[in-house]
Amino acid sequence: MTLPELRAALDAVLPGVRKDLEDLARIPSVAFPGFDHGHVQRSADATAALLRAEGMEVEIVQVGEGQPAVIGRIPAPPGAPTVLLYAHHDVQPAGDPSSWDQDDPFEPVERDGRLYGRGVADDKAGIMAHVAALRAHGSRLPVGVTVFVEGEEEYGSATFDELIELHKDKLAADVIVIADSANWAVGAPALTTSLRGIVNAFVEVSTLSHAVHSGMFGGASPDALTALCRLLATLHDENGDVAIEGLSRTSAGVPDDYPSDRFRSEAGVLDGVDLIGSDRIVDRIWTKPSATVLGIDAPGAEESANALQPSARAKVSIRIGPGDRQEGAFELLKKHLESRAPWGAQVRVTLDHSGNPCVIDPSGPGYEAARDALRAAWDGAEPVNIGIGGSIPFIATFQAAFPEATILVTGIEDPDSRAHGPNESLHLAEFAKACLAEALLLSNLAAGGK
Ligand code: BES
Ligand code: MN
């Protein structure tokens, strides 16, 4: 199809795509332990139904305790390449509903050109971009397409490697499109060429065999919560750079920086609050490590008693730059914390989950096809290569399993999408462009041949 034909075809299917996105977003498919995984099954079923309706041969696959993934396939016309389209149908927990501006995070609401709700961007919009591209081409799909929609990405893709191994013959493709990243800005399409890895660990600090009266014993016996705070404070140096020694600290391979005013505003940094760390912002958030305390197990402030706590626990998360590996980085974190036990406190560090960073070479015909598609869909705007500080650990698995395939990581989110937080949203006009770009990409890849 020509560009005007595809544009018209896409315009015709967009209202249905929007409705199906809302229906998917109504399913609270959280794969975290403790959540009702019946919803994850329902979102897998709903995804399977959407793919079947496009004429795909569909199966729902699962490994052991893992969550269901959906694989849909349409074979390639003779001589045409096969494209694997990836997204995930699980979402982050919504957190406290009262921190959202809508009553129910799982009931999508449109305001000012954005659709709000948990998962409407990350990553149910990814699923629907794939469906939109299929619908735009209808029965005249120019390439073979395999859609792979995972069900536990937000919980670390624990069974991903096994799923790939088990279904490798079905998933083999010339090009892999991962619609689970962000664009550089509204109006500025991007291809993501590096992502950080992640190491999440629990650190437990113990100082006493039991809680005691803070007046009777305070002053000479250390409480575990204060000891934990002192320990957590060692994760950064005075400058706010990560103080864990041995982690990779490279420079982002882009000429420009993220303007700091824009960064402050997009991140919501309050007036007067400093940014932390040194070097360019793009280095700090894309290729250098970061360290964050995600949560603490300790008495709540309001209900706490006048007592010294015998033990306290935190979840610490570090993002690791391209060049590091998850196992080595965990050992460095563990060594850092164990060797800095304040006041001789007992410190125990255990791994929660981790994932590897990745770097992608943005060259070759697949990248030219993608840049042409993005440029056309964004009315001539030149696509940029960006890094992302977040993690998609399985990209490294894809790279190892299909070393010949071109991997394209495309944007569904924009800097205001607030994925993982309250008021997650999708910019609807940008989403329409992402759908058009994906439909065009399939045509461009067909024109390039196998
Ligand atoms: N879609 C995100 C990755 C991402 C983050 C892309 C920020 C663009 C901007 C993905 O779903 C995600 O959140 N991944 C987790 C991975 C973890 C569970 C191993 C993350 O980064 O926290
Ligand atoms: Mn995602």
Tab-separated table of C-alpha atoms and ligand atoms in Angstrom, residues 32 86 88 90 92 121-123 152-157 179-183 192 195-200 317 319 353-356 386-394 409-414 419-420, ligand 1:
chain	number	residue	atom	x	y	z
A	32	PHE	CA	3.211	-9.543	40.902
A	86	TYR	CA	6.689	-7.761	20.950
A	88	HIS	CA	3.579	-7.147	27.262
A	90	ASP	CA	0.880	-7.368	32.293
A	92	GLN	CA	2.394	-2.475	37.223
A	121	ALA	CA	0.637	3.253	27.736
A	122	ASP	CA	2.905	0.620	29.329
A	123	ASP	CA	2.286	-1.584	27.533
A	152	GLU	CA	5.228	-11.005	33.260
A	153	GLU	CA	7.518	-8.268	31.957
A	154	GLU	CA	6.847	-6.003	34.924
A	155	TYR	CA	7.792	-8.798	37.271
A	156	GLY	CA	11.163	-9.471	35.708
A	157	SER	CA	10.248	-11.925	32.895
A	179	ALA	CA	7.001	-1.478	21.254
A	180	ASP	CA	7.757	-0.843	24.934
A	181	SER	CA	9.839	2.313	25.102
A	182	ALA	CA	9.384	6.066	24.877
A	183	ASN	CA	9.861	8.759	22.276
A	192	THR	CA	16.012	3.290	21.725
A	195	LEU	CA	18.875	0.381	28.131
A	196	ARG	CA	20.246	-0.019	31.614
A	197	GLY	CA	20.078	-3.261	33.555
A	198	ILE	CA	18.688	-3.549	37.052
A	199	VAL	CA	19.582	-5.198	40.359
A	200	ASN	CA	16.948	-5.155	43.104
A	317	SER	CA	17.450	-0.868	43.443
A	319	ARG	CA	20.283	0.517	37.544
A	353	HIS	CA	15.527	-9.809	40.906
A	354	SER	CA	17.899	-8.523	38.282
A	355	GLY	CA	18.343	-8.056	34.553
A	356	ASN	CA	21.072	-7.205	32.086
A	386	ILE	CA	18.126	7.647	22.482
A	387	GLY	CA	19.130	5.649	25.514
A	388	ILE	CA	16.646	4.756	28.208
A	389	GLY	CA	17.499	4.468	31.872
A	390	GLY	CA	14.764	1.863	32.410
A	391	SER	CA	15.247	-1.816	31.715
A	392	ILE	CA	13.955	-4.428	29.321
A	393	PRO	CA	16.215	-7.286	30.391
A	394	PHE	CA	14.981	-9.810	27.857
A	409	VAL	CA	12.909	-0.664	20.199
A	410	THR	CA	10.137	1.814	19.474
A	411	GLY	CA	8.310	4.428	21.511
A	412	ILE	CA	4.755	4.319	22.778
A	413	GLU	CA	5.314	6.568	25.769
A	414	ASP	CA	6.375	10.218	25.906
A	419	ALA	CA	4.376	4.827	33.563
A	420	HIS	CA	4.507	2.950	36.911
B	1	BES	N1	8.460	-0.142	29.427
B	1	BES	C1	9.359	-0.267	30.534
B	1	BES	C2	10.800	0.055	30.160
B	1	BES	C3	10.958	1.522	29.919
B	1	BES	C4	11.091	2.352	31.023
B	1	BES	C5	10.905	2.073	28.664
B	1	BES	C6	11.177	3.722	30.838
B	1	BES	C7	10.977	3.445	28.483
B	1	BES	C8	11.096	4.276	29.573
B	1	BES	C9	9.281	-1.672	31.083
B	1	BES	O1	7.972	-2.174	31.079
B	1	BES	C10	9.720	-1.670	32.525
B	1	BES	O2	9.217	-0.912	33.294
B	1	BES	N2	10.649	-2.527	32.880
B	1	BES	C11	11.048	-2.753	34.230
B	1	BES	C12	11.952	-3.943	34.202
B	1	BES	C13	12.125	-4.667	35.494
B	1	BES	C14	10.844	-5.207	36.039
B	1	BES	C15	13.102	-5.809	35.329
B	1	BES	C16	11.774	-1.535	34.800
B	1	BES	O3	12.547	-0.872	34.093
B	1	BES	O4	11.574	-1.240	35.990
